[in-house]
Short mmCIF file of C-alpha atoms in Angstrom, two decimals:
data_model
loop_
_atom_site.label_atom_id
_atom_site.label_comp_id
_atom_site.label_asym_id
_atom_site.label_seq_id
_atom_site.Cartn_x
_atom_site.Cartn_y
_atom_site.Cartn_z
CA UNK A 1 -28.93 50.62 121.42
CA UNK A 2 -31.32 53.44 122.61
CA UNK A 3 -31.62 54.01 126.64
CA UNK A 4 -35.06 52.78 126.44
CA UNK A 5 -33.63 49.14 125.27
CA UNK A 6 -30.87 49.22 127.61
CA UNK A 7 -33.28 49.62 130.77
CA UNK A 8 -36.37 47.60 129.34
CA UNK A 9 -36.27 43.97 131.37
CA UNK A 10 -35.48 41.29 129.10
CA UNK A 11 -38.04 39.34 127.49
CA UNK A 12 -38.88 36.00 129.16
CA UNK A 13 -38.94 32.96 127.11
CA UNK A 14 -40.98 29.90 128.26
CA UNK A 15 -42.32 28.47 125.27
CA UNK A 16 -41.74 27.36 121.92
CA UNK A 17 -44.27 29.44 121.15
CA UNK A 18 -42.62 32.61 122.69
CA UNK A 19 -39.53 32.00 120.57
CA UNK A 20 -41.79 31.68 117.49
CA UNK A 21 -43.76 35.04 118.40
CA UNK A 22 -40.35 36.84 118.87
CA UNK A 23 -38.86 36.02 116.04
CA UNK A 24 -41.51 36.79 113.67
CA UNK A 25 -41.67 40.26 115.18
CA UNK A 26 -38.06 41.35 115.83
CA UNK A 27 -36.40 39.19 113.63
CA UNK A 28 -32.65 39.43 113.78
CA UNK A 29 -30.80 42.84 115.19
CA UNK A 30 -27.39 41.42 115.24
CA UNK A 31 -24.73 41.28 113.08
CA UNK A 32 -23.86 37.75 113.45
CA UNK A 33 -27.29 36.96 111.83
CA UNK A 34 -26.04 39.04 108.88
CA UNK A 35 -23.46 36.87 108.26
CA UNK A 36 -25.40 33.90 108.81
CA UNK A 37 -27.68 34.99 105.91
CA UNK A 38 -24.80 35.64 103.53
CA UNK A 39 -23.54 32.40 104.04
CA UNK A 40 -26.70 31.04 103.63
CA UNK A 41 -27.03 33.18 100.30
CA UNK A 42 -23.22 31.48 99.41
CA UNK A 43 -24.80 27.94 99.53
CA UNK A 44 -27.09 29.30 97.12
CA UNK A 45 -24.39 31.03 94.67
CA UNK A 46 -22.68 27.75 94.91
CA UNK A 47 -25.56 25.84 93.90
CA UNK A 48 -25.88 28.35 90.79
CA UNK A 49 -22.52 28.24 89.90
CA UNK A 50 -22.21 24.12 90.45
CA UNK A 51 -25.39 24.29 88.06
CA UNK A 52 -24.40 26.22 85.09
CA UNK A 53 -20.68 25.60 85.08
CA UNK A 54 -20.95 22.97 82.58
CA UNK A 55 -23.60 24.89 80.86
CA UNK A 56 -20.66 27.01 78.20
CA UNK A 57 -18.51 24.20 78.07
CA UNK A 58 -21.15 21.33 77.48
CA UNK A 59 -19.84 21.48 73.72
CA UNK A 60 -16.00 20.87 74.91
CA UNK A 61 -17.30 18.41 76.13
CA UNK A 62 -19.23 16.83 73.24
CA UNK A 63 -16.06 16.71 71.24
CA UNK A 64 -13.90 15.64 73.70
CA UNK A 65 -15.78 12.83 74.78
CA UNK A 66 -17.76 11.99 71.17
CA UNK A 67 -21.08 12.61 72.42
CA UNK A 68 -24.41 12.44 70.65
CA UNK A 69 -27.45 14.67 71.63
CA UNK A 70 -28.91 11.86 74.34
CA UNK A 71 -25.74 11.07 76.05
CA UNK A 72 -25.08 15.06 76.10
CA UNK A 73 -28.54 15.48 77.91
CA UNK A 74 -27.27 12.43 80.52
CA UNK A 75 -24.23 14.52 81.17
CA UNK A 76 -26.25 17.45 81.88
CA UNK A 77 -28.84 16.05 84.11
CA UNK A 78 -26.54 13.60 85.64
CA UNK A 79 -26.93 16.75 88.56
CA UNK A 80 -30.78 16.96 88.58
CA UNK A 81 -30.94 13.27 89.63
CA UNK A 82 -28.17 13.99 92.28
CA UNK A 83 -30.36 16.94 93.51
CA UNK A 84 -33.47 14.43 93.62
CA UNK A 85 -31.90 12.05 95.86
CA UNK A 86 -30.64 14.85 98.09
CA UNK A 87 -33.33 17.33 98.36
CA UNK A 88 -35.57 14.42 99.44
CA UNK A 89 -33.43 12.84 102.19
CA UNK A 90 -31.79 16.71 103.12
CA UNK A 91 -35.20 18.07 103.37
CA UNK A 92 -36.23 14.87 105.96
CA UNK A 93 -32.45 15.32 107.77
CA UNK A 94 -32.54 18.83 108.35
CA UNK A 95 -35.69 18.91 109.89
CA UNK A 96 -34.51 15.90 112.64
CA UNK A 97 -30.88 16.57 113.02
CA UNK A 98 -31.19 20.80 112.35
CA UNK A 99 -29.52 23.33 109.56
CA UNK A 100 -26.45 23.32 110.97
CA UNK A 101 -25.28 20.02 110.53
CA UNK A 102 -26.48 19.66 107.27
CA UNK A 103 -24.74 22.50 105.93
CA UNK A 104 -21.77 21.90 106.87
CA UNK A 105 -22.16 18.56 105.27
CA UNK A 106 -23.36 19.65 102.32
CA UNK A 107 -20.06 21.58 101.55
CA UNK A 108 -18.11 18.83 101.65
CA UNK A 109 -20.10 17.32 98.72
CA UNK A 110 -19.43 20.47 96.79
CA UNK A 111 -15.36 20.17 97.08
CA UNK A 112 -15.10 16.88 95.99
CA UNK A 113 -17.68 16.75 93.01
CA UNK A 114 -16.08 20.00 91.89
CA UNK A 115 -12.76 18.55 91.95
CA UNK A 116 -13.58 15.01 90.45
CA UNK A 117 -15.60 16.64 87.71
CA UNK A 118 -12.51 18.73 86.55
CA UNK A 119 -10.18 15.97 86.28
CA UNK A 120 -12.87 13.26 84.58
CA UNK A 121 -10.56 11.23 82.30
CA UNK A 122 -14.27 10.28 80.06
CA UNK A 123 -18.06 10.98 80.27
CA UNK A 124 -19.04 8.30 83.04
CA UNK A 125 -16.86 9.78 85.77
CA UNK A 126 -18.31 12.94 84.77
CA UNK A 127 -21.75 11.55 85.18
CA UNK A 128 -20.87 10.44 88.87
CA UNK A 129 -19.51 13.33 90.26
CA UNK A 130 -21.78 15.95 88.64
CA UNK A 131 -23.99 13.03 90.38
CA UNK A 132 -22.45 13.65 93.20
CA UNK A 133 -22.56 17.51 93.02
CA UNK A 134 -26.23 17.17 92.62
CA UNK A 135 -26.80 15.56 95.78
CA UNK A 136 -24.83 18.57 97.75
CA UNK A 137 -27.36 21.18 96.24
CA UNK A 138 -30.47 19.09 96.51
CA UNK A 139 -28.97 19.11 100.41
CA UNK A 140 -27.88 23.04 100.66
CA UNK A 141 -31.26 24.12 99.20
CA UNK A 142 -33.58 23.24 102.11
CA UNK A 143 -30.62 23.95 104.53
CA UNK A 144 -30.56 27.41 102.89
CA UNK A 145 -34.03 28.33 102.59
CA UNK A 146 -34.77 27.39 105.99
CA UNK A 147 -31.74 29.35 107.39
CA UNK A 148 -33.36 32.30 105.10
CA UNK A 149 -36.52 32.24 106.61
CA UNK A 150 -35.90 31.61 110.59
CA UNK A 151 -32.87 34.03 110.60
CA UNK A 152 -35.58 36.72 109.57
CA UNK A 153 -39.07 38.72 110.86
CA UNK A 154 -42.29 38.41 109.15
CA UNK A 155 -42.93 41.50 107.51
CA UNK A 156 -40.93 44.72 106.93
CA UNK A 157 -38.06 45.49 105.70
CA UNK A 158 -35.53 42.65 105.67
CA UNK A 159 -38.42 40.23 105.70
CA UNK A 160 -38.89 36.54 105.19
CA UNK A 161 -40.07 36.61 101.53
CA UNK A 162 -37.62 39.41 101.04
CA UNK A 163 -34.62 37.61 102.11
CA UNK A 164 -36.19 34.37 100.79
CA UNK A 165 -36.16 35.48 97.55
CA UNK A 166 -32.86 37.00 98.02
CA UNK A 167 -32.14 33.40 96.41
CA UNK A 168 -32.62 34.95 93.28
CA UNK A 169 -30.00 37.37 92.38
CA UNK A 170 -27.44 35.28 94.57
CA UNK A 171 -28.18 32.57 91.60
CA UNK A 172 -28.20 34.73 88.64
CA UNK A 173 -24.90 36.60 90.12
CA UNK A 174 -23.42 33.27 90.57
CA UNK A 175 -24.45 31.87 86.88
CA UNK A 176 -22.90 35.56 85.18
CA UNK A 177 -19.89 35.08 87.50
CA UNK A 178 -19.30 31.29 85.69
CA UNK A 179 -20.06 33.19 82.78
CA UNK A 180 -17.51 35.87 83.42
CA UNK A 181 -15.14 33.35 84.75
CA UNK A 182 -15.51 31.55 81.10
CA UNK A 183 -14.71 35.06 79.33
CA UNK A 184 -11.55 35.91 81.21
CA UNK A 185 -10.24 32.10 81.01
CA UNK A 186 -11.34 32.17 77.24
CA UNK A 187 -9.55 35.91 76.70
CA UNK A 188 -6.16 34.14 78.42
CA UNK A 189 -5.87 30.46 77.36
CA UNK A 190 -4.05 30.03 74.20
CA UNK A 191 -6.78 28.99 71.43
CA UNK A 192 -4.79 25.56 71.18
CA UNK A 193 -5.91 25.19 75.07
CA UNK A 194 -9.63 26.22 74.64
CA UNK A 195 -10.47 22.82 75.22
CA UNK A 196 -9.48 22.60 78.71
CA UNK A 197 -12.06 25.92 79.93
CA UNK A 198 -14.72 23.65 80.85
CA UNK A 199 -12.76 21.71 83.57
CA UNK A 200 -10.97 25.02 84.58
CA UNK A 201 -14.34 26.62 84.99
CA UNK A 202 -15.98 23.46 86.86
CA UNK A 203 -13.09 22.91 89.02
CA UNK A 204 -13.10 26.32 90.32
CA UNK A 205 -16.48 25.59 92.32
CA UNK A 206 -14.47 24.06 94.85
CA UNK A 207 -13.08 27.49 96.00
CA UNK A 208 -16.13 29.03 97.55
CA UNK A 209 -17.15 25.95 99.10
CA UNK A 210 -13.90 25.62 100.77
CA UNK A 211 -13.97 29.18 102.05
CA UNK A 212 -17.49 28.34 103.68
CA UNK A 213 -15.76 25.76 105.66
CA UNK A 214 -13.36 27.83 106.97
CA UNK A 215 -15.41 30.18 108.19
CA UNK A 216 -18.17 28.47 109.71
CA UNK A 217 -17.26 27.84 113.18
CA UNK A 218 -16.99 31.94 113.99
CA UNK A 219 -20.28 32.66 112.52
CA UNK A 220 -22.90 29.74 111.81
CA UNK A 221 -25.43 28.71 114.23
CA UNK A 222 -28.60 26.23 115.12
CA UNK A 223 -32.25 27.99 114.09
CA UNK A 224 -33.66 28.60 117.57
CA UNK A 225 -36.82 28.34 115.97
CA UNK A 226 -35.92 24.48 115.08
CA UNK A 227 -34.10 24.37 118.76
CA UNK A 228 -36.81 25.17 120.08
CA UNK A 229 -39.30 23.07 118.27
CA UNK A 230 -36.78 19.89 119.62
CA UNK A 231 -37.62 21.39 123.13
CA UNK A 232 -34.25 22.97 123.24
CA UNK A 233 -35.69 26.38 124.67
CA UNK A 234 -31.96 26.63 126.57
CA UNK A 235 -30.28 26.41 123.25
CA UNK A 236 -32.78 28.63 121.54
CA UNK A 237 -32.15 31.63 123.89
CA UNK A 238 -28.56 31.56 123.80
CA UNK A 239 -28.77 32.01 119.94
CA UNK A 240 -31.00 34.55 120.37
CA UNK A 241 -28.89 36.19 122.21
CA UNK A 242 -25.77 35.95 120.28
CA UNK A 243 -26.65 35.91 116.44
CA UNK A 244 -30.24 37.99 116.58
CA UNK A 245 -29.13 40.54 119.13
CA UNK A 246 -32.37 40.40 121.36
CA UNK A 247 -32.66 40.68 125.09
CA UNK A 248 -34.24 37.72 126.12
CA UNK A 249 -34.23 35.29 129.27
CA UNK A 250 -35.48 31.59 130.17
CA UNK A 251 -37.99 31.89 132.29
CA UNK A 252 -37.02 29.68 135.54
CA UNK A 253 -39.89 27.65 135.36
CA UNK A 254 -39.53 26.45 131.67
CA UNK A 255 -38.06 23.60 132.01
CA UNK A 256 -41.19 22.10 133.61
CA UNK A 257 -43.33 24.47 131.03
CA UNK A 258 -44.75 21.93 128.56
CA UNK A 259 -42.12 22.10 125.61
CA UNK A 260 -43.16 18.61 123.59
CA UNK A 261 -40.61 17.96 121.31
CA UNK A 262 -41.89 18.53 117.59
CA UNK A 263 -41.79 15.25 115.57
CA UNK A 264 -39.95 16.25 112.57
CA UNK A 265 -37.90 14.73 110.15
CA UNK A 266 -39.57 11.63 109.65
CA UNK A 267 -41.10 9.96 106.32
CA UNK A 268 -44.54 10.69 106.93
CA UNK A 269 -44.05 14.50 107.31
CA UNK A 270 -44.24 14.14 103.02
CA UNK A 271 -47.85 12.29 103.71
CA UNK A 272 -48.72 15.83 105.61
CA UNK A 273 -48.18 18.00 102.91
CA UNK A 274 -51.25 17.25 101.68
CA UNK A 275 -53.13 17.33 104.31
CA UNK A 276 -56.43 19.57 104.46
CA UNK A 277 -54.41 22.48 105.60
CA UNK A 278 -51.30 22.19 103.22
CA UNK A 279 -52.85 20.49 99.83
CA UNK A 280 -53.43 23.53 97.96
CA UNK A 281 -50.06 25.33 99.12
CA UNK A 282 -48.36 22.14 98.45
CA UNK A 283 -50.17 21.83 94.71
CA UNK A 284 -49.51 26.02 93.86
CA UNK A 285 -45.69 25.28 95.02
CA UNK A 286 -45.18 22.46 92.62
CA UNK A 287 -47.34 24.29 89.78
CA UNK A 288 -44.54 27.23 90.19
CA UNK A 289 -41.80 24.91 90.68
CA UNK A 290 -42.10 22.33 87.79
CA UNK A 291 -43.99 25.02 85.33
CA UNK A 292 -41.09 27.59 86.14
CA UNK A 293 -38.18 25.36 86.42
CA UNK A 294 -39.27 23.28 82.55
CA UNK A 295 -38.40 26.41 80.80
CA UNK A 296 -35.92 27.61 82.81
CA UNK A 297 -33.86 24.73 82.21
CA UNK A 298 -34.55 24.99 78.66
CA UNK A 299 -33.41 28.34 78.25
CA UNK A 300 -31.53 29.61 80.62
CA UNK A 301 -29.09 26.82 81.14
CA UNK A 302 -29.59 26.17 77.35
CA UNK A 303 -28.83 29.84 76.23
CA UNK A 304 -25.08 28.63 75.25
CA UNK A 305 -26.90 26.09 73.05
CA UNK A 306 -29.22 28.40 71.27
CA UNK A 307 -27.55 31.21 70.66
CA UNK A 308 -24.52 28.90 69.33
CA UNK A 309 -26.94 26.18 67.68
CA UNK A 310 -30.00 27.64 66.95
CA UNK A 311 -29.12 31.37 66.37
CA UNK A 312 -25.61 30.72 64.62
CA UNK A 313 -23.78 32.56 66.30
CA UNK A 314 -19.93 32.49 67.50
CA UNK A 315 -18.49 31.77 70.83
CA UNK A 316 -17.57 34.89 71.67
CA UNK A 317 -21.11 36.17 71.32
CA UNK A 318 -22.66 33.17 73.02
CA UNK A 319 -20.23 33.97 76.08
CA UNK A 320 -21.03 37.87 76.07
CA UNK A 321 -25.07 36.63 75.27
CA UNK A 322 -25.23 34.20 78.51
CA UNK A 323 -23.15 37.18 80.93
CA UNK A 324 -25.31 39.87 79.70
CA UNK A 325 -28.43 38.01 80.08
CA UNK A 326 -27.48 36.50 83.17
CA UNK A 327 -25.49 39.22 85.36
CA UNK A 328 -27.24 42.00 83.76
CA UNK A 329 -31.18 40.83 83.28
CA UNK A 330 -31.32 38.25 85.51
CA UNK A 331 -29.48 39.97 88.55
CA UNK A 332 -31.84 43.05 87.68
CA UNK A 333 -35.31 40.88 87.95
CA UNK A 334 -34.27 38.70 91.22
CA UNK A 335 -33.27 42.56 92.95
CA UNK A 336 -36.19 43.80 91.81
CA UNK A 337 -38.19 41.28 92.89
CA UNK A 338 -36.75 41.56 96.36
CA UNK A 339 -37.92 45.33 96.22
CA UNK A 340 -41.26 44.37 95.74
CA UNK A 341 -42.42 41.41 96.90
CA UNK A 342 -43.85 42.83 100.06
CA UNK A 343 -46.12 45.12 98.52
CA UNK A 344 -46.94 42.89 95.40
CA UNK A 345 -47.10 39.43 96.84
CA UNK A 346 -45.55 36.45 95.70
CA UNK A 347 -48.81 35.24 93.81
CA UNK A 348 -49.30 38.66 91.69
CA UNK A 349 -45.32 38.51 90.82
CA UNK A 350 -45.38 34.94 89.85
CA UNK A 351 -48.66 35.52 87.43
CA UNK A 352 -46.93 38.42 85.47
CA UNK A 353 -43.64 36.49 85.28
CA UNK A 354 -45.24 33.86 83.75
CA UNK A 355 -47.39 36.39 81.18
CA UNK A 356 -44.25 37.71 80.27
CA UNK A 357 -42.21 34.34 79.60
CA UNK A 358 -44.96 33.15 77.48
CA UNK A 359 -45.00 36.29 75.30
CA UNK A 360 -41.08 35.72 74.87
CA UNK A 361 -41.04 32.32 73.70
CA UNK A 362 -44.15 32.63 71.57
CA UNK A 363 -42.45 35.49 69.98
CA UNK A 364 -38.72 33.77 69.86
CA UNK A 365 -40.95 30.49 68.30
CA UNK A 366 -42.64 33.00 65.70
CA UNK A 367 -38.97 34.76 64.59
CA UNK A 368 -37.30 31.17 64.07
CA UNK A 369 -33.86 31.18 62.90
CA UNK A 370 -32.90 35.03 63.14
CA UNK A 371 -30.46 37.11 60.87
CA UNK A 372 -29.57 40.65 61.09
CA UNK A 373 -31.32 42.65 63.42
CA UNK A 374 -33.78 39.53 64.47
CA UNK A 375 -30.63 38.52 65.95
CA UNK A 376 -30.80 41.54 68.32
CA UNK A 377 -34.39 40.68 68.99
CA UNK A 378 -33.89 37.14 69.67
CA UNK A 379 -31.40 37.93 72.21
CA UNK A 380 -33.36 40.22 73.90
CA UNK A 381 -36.28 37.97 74.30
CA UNK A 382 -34.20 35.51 76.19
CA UNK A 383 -33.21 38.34 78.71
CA UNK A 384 -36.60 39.47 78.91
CA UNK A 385 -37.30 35.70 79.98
CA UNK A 386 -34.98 35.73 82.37
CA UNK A 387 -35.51 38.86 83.44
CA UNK A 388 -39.30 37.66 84.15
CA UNK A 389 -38.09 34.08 85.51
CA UNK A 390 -35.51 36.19 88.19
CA UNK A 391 -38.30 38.77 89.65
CA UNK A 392 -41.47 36.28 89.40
CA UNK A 393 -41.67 32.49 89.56
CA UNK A 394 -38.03 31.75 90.03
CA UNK A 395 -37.60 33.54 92.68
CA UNK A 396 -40.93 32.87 94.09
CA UNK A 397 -40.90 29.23 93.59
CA UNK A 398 -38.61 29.13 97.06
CA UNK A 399 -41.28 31.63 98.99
CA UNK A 400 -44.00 28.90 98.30
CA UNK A 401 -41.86 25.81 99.06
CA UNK A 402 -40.20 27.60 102.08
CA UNK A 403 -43.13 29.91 103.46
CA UNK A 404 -46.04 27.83 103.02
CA UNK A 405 -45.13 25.12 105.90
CA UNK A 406 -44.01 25.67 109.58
CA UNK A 407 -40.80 25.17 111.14
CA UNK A 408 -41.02 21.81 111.38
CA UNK A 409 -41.97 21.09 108.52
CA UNK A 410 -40.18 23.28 106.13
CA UNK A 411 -37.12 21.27 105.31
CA UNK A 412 -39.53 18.71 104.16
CA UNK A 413 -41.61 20.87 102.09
CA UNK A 414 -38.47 22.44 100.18
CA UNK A 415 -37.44 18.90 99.44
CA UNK A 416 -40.19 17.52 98.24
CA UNK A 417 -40.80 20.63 96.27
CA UNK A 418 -37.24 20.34 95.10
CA UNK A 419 -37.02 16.83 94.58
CA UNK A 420 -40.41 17.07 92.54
CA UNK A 421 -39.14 20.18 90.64
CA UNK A 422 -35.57 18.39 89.36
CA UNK A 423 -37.34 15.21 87.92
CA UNK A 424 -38.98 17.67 85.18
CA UNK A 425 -35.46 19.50 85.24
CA UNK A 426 -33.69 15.96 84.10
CA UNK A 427 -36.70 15.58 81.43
CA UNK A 428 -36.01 19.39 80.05
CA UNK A 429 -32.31 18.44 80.25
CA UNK A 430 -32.40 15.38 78.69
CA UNK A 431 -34.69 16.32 75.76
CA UNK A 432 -34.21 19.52 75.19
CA UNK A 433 -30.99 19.11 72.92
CA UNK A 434 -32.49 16.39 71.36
CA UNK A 435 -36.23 18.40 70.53
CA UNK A 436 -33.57 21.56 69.62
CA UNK A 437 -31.63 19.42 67.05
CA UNK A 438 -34.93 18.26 65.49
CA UNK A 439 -37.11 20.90 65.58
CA UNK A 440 -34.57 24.29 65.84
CA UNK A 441 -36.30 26.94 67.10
CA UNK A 442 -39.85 25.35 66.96
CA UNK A 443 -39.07 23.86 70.36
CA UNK A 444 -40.07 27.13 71.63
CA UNK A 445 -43.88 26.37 70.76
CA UNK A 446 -43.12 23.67 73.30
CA UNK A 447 -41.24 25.16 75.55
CA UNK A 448 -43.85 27.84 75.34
CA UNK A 449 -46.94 25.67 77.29
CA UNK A 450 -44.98 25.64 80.51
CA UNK A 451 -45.12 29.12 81.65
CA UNK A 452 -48.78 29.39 79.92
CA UNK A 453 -49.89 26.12 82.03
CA UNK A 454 -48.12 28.08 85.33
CA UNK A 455 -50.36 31.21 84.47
CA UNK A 456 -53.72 29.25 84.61
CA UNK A 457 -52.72 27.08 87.56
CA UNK A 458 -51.99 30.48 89.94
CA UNK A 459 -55.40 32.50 88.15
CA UNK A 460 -57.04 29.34 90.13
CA UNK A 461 -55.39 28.63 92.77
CA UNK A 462 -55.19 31.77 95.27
CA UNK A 463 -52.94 30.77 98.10
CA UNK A 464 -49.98 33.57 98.87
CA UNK A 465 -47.31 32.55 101.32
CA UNK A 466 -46.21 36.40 101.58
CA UNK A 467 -46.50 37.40 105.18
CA UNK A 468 -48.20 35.01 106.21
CA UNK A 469 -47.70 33.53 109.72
CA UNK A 470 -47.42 29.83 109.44
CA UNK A 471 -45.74 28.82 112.64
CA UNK A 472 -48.87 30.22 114.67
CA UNK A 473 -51.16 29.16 112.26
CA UNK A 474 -49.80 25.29 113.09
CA UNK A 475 -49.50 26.13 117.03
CA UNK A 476 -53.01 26.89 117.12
CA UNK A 477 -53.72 23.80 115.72
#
């Protein structure tokens, strides 16, 4: 700390306002905040990993259980519905009873689906706890996002949309870690065992989630933003101090300052998101969301299915296929995207994700069935789609959820957005094996129209959340 900052009188907090202000200029300068982010960022690599765990081993367990195609699409959505029923009651929770609370809650669901899920004796207890599972990420994602964004200034480096999408590589590092997972535990297991990888693989999402728990207490902490939108400006300034690192004060008057209590977390919060003011963010989140998250479904989390199904190929080369495009490509696009979402914008990122996606599956629709060096090809059009889906709409599909709402209403507009967003995941999930066993690789002309009908709905609708100031935006009234 320079001499300057040592001597400078604190800053005097008397308003909710003032803490809002603050924060979006200073942001965090402690390390405690740091960690708060990283765990934040864990939820998220849990989420990932809880998603695409089953993704590999999904044909396990078809033969083990005597699946057909529909049942196999229950199995794997069985989490989507989960995530609906908890992204729309977590994002109304955390915004009345705050982040903290909710995340450590939402860990808790991830031990015990992870566990049930590895020792399911047939396909309905599977079901219920990937079920389960679901409803501790559709929790963790608003809890996350939100922690994201208030732990973090408005523009600069280390940014809201920066660490906001920060969501992106944490998933795609978390999906090639499952995937790398799968490879050792495939290398070691005798081939007689092979069967049991899936439930090895699943069960091991229990780990992280259990570390989380044990570290909480020494680093996690309420959003002073949210405390002080409860009228909590006490609470808010002591955080301030402790996890952001700034010099601040309550002024001895604020307790009779007027400090109204925001009304959050309440049912008809989802009526306000499309209000006048939020309609058209609300609308361009969903388009991203739905458009983005229909073909990401369909090929990412189905890349063990078409590279095995539709492209022929062995499992050794479907495991080294998903890590590569995964860990390499999709780790690459969400850290690039971090680089340069504050100069691009969310919007312009978004738009040439989507060009790109829609040039890979037209062009993976046009090759069909590939042999010899269309293999290659093939391959490298679903990097080049993930690639795209990491640095543009994926990643920015949280920025407009997250970015577009104030404080108080955030955790409701990432669960709505969520909840929204994993209906069309269950329909992608559901269908997808059964359009890919009937149609092989013409699904792609389907799959194709999502990212083309994201393009058109962003070329019309204009609204960027990047840097924008939405918390004095709604203060103003």
């Amino acid at each position: 700390m320079s001499l300057d900052q040592k001597t400078a009188a604190p800053t005097v907090i008397r308003t909710a306002r003032d803490v809002h202000a603050l924060l979006a200029e200073k942001g965090s300068q402690g390390a405690r905040t740091k960690a708060i982010i990283v765990l934040a960022l864990g939820g998220i690599f849990m989420d990932a990993y809880d998603f695409s765990s089953l993704a590999f081993g999904i044909t396990a367990v078809k033969e083990e259980f005597g699946l057909d195609p529909l049942m196999t699409g229950f199995v794997n959505a069985a989490i989507m519905v989960g995530s609906v029923v908890g992204a729309i009651f977590g994002g109304m929770l955390v915004d009345r009873f705050g982040r903290y609370k909710l995340f450590m809650a939402d860990m808790a669901f991830f031990v015990v689906a992870a566990i049930g899920c590895a020792l399911a004796p047939n396909e309905w207890v599977l079901i219920l706890f990937r079920f389960v599972m679901g409803i501790g990420v559709g929790l963790d994602l608003p809890v996350a996002m939100a922690f994201l964004a208030e732990f973090s200034k408005l523009r600069g480096s280390g940014s809201r949309s920066q660490r906001v999408n920060a969501w992106s590589p944490a998933w795609y590092i978390a999906t090639g870690f499952g995937y790398l997972l799968v490879l050792a535990v495939f290398l070691l297991l005798p081939v007689a065992q092979h069967g049991i990888l899936w439930r090895v693989v699943v069960g091991f999402g229990a780990v992280p989630a259990i570390i989380v728990l044990l570290v909480r207490r020494r680093y996690m902490a309420e959003s002073p933003q949210w405390l002080a939108d409860q009228g909590d400006l006490r609470g808010a300034v002591d955080v301030m101090r402790s996890h952001h690192g700034l010099d601040v004060e309550l002024a001895p008057d604020a307790d009779t300052a007027r400090t109204t209590k925001a009304r959050t977390g309440h049912w008809r919060q989802y009526g306000e998101l499309f209000a006048a003011r939020y309609r058209l963010r609300t609308i361009a989140a969903l388009c991203v969301s739905v458009f983005s998250t229909f073909g990401y479904n369909a090929v990412a989390y189905g890349t063990p299915l078409i590279i095995a199904m539709l492209f022929q190929q062995g499992p050794l080369v479907t495991i080294l296929s998903a890590l590569v495009i995964n860990l390499g490509f999709g780790a690459a696009g969400g850290l690039l995207g971090v680089g340069l979402i504050n100069r691009v914008g969310a919007r312009r990122m978004t738009i040439i994700g989507f060009a790109i996606q829609a040039a890979s599956l037209l062009t993976l629709a046009f090759v069909g069935i590939p042999t010899g060096a269309l293999v290659i090809i093939s391959i490298a059009m679903l990097a080049a789609f993930v690639f795209a889906q990491a640095g543009g709409p994926g990643a920015n599909l949280m920025s407009y959820a997250t970015l577009s709402y104030p404080t108080r209403l955030r955790g409701v507009g990432v669960g709505f957005n969520e909840a929204v967003k994993r209906v069309f995941s269950i329909v992608s999930l559901v269908f997808f094996p059964v359009l890919a066993a009937a149609l092989s690789t013409g699904v792609f002309w389907i799959v194709a129209l999502a990212p083309l009908a994201g393009l058109i709905s962003l070329l019309v609708i204009r609204w960027d959340p990047t840097g924008k100031d939405v918390d004095a935006e709604d203060q103003l009234g």
